[in-house]
Short mmCIF file of C-alpha atoms in Angstrom, two decimals:
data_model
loop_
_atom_site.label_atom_id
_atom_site.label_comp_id
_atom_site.label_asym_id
_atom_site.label_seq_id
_atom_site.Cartn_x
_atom_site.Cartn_y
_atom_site.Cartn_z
CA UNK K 1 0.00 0.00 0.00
CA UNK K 2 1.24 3.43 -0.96
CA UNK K 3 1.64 5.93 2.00
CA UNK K 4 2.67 8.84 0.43
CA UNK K 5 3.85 10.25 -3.21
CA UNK K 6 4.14 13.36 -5.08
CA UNK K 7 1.45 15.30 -7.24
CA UNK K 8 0.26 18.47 -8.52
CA UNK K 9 -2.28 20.24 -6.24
CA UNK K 10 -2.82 23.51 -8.37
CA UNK K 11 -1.82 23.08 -12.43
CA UNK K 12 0.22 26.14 -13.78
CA UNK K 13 1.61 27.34 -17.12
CA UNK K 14 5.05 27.88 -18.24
CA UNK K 15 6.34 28.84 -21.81
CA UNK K 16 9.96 28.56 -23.39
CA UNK K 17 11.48 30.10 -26.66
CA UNK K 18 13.81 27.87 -29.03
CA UNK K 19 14.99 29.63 -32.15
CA UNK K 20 11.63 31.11 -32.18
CA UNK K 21 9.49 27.99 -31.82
CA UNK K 22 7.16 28.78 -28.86
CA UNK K 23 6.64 25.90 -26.44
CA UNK K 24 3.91 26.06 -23.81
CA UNK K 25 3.61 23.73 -21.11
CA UNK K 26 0.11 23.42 -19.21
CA UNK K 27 -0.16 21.07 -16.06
CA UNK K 28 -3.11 19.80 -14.57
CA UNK K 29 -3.63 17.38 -11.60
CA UNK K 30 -6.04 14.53 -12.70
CA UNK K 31 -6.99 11.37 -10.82
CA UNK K 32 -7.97 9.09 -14.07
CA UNK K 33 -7.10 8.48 -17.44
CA UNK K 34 -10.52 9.97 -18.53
CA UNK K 35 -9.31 13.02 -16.73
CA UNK K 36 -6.19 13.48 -18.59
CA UNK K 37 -7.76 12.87 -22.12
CA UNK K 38 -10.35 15.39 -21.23
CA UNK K 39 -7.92 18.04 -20.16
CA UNK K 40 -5.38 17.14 -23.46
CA UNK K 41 -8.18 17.22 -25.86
CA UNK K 42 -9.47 21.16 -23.83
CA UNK K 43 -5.50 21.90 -24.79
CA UNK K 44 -6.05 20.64 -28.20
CA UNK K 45 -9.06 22.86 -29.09
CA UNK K 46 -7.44 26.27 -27.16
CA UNK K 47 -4.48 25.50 -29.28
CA UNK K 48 -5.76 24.30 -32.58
CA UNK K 49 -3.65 26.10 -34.96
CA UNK K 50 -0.84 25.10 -33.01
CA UNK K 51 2.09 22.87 -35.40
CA UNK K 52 2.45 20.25 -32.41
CA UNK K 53 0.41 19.33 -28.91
CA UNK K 54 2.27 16.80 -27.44
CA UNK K 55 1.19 15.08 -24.33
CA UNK K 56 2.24 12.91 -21.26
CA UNK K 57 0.52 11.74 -18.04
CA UNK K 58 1.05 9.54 -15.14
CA UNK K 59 -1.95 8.04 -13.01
CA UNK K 60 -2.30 5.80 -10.27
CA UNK K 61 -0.48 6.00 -6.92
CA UNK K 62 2.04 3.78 -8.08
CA UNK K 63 2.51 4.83 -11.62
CA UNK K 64 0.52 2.01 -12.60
CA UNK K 65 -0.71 3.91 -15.84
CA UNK K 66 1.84 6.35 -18.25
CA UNK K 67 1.44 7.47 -22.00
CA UNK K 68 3.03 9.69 -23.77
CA UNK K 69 2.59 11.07 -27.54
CA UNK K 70 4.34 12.80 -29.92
CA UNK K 71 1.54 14.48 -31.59
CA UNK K 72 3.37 14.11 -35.55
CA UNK K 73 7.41 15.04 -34.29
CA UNK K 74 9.76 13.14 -34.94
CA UNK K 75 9.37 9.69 -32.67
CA UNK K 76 10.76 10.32 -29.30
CA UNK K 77 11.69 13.35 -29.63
CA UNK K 78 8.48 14.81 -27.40
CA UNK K 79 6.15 12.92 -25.39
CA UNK K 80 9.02 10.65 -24.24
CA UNK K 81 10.96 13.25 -22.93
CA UNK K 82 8.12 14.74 -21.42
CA UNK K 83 7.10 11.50 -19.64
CA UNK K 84 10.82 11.30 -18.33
CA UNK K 85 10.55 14.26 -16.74
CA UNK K 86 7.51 13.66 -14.65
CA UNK K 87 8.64 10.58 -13.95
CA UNK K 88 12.14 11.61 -12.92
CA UNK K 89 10.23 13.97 -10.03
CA UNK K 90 8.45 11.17 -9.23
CA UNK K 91 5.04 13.07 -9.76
CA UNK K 92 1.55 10.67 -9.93
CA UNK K 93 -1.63 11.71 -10.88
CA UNK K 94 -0.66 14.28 -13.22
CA UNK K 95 -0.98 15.02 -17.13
CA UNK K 96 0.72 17.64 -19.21
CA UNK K 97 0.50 19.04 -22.57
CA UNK K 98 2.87 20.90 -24.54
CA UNK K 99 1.81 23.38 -27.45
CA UNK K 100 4.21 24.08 -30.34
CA UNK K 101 4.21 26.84 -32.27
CA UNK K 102 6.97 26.43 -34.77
CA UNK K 103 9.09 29.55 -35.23
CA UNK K 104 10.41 28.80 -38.94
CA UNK K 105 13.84 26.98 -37.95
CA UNK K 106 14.28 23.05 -37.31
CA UNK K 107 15.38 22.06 -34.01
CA UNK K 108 16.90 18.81 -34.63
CA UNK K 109 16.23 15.60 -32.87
CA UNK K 110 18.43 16.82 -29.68
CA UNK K 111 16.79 20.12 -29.56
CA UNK K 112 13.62 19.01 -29.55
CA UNK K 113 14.42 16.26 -26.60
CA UNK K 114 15.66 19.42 -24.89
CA UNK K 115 13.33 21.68 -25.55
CA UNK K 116 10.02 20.13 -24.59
CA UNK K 117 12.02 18.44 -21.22
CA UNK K 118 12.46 22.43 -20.36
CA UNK K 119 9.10 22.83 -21.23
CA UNK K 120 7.58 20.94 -19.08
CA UNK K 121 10.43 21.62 -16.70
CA UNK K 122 8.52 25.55 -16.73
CA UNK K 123 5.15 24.53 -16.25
CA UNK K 124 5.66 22.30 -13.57
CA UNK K 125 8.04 25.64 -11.80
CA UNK K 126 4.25 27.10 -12.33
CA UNK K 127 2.44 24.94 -10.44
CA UNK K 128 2.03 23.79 -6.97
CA UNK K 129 3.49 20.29 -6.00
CA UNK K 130 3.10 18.33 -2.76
CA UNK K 131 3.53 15.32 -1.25
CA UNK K 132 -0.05 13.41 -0.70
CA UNK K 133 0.31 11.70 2.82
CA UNK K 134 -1.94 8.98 3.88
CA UNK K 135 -2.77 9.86 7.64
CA UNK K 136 -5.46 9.46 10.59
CA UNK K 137 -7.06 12.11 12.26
CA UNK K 138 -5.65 11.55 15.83
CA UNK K 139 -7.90 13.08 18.81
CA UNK K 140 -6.04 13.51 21.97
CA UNK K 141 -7.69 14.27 25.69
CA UNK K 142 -5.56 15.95 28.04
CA UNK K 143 -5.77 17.69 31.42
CA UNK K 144 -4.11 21.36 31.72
CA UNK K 145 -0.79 20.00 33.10
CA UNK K 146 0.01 17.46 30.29
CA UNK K 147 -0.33 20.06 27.83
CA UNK K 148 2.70 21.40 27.36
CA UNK K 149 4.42 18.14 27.27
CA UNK K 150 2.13 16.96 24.67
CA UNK K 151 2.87 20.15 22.60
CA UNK K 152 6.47 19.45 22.70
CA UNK K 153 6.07 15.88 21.12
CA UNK K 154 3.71 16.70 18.37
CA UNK K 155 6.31 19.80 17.49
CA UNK K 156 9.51 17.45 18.02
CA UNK K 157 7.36 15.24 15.10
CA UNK K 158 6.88 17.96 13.08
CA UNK K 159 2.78 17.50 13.37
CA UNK K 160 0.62 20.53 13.32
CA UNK K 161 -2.43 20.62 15.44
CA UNK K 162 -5.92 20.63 12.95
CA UNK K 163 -8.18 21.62 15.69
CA UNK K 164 -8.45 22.38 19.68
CA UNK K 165 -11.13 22.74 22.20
CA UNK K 166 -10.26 24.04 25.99
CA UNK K 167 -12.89 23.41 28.23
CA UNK K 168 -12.21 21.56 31.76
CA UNK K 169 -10.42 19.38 30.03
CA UNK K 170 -8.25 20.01 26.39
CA UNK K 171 -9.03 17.91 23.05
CA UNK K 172 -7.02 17.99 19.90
CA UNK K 173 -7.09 16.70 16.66
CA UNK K 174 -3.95 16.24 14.84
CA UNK K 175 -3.29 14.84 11.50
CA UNK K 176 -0.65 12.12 11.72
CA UNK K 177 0.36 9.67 8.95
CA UNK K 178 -0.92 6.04 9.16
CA UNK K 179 3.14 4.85 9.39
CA UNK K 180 3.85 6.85 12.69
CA UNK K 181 0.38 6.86 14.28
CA UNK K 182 1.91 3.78 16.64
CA UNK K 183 5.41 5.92 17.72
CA UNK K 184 3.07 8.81 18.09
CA UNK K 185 0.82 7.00 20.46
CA UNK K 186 3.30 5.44 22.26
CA UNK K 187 5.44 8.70 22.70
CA UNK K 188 2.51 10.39 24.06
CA UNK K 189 1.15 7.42 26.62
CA UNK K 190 4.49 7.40 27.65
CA UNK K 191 4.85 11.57 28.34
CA UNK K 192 2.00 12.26 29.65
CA UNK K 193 2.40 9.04 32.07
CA UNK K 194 -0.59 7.14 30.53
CA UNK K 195 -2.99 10.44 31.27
CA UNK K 196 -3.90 11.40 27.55
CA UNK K 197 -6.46 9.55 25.76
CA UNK K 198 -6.17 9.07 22.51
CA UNK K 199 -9.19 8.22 19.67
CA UNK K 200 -8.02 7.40 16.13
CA UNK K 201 -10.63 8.94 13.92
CA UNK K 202 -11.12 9.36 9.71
CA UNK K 203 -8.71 8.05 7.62
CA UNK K 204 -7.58 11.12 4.57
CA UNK K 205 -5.20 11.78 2.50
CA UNK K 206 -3.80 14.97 3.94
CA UNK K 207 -0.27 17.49 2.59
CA UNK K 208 1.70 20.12 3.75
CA UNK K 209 0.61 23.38 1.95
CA UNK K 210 2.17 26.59 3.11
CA UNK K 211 3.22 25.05 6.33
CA UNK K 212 -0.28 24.06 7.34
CA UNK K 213 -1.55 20.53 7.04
CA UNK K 214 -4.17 20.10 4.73
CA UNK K 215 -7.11 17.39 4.42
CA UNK K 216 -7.22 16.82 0.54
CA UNK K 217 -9.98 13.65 0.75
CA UNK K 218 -10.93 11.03 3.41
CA UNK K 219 -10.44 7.73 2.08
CA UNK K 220 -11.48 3.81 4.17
CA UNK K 221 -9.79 0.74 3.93
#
């Protein structure tokens, strides 16, 4: 089972010049193959007195689906590099186009490897990426004096508290992912001398985005 990889969370647009040939990358985050035809075929028809739109895309959480095309350039010489490139960041879930507009002067087969790999290179600089974590919602019950201790292990870990309630007693809910919910627990029982309770609640795909942890989609199983 896959507990975390990388993905696009918010498609951009980036755009290179080769001996006036204009190549423009866009990015978009999709979850099926359906998906990425859709958003190719959107490019196709903004684009459609473009020479070349040339596509790649990567789907599944363990790159269990990949195509590339070469949209009438020379073979290899465009989808394949493209495809190398999100697969050399590791990126899932993700589908990218690049337009051509040919600028009167032929590339050769190197330059054109090169120049769509820097294409897509700048549209994926214009977009957001993050790493999808598989994680539990983790509530934690805690009397004033165990507080701070409990503080100092979630922040030692790195985990980010989703949501807090102060009443008599304090509750929190912190996002922690499925592989450390057992060290967490155990760190905690063991800090707060077996005083915290602790109630393991949805199960979500959660990321990192601007610092703060983010739920993206619950998931079960």
């Amino acid at each position: 089972m896959t507990t975390e990889y990388r993905t696009v969370y918010e498609g951009g647009e980036g755009e290179i010049v080769e001996k006036k040939s204009r190549f423009i990358a866009a990015v978009k985050p999709v979850s099926a193959e359906d998906e990425a035809l859709a958003f190719i075929e959107s490019v196709r028809k903004r684009h459609w007195n473009a020479t070349h739109n040339c596509y790649a895309y990567v789907i599944g959480e363990r790159s269990e689906l990949a195509r590339c095309s070469d949209d009438g350039e020379p073979n290899g010489t465009a989808g394949k590099p493209m495809l190398d490139v999100l697969q050399g960041e590791e990126l899932r879930n993700t589908a990218v186009v690049v337009t051509r507009y040919f600028g009167g002067t032929l590339l050769g087969t190197g330059g054109l490897v090169r120049a769509y790999a820097q294409a897509v290179k700048a549209g994926l600089a214009s977009s957001v990426i993050i790493t999808k974590i598989r994680g539990v919602k983790l509530r934690i019950g805690t009397d004033y004096t165990g507080l701070g201790k409990i503080q100092y292990i979630l922040g030692q870990k790195g985990l980010k508290i989703l949501d807090s309630e102060y009443a008599d007693n304090v509750k929190l809910e912190v996002l922690v992912p499925e592989n450390a919910v057992e060290a967490v627990r155990s760190d905690i029982t063991e800090g707060s001398n077996g005083q915290a309770s602790m109630e393991e609640g949805e199960k979500c795909w959660f990321a990192q985005i601007d610092g703060q942890p983010v739920v993206l989609e619950e998931y079960t199983g």
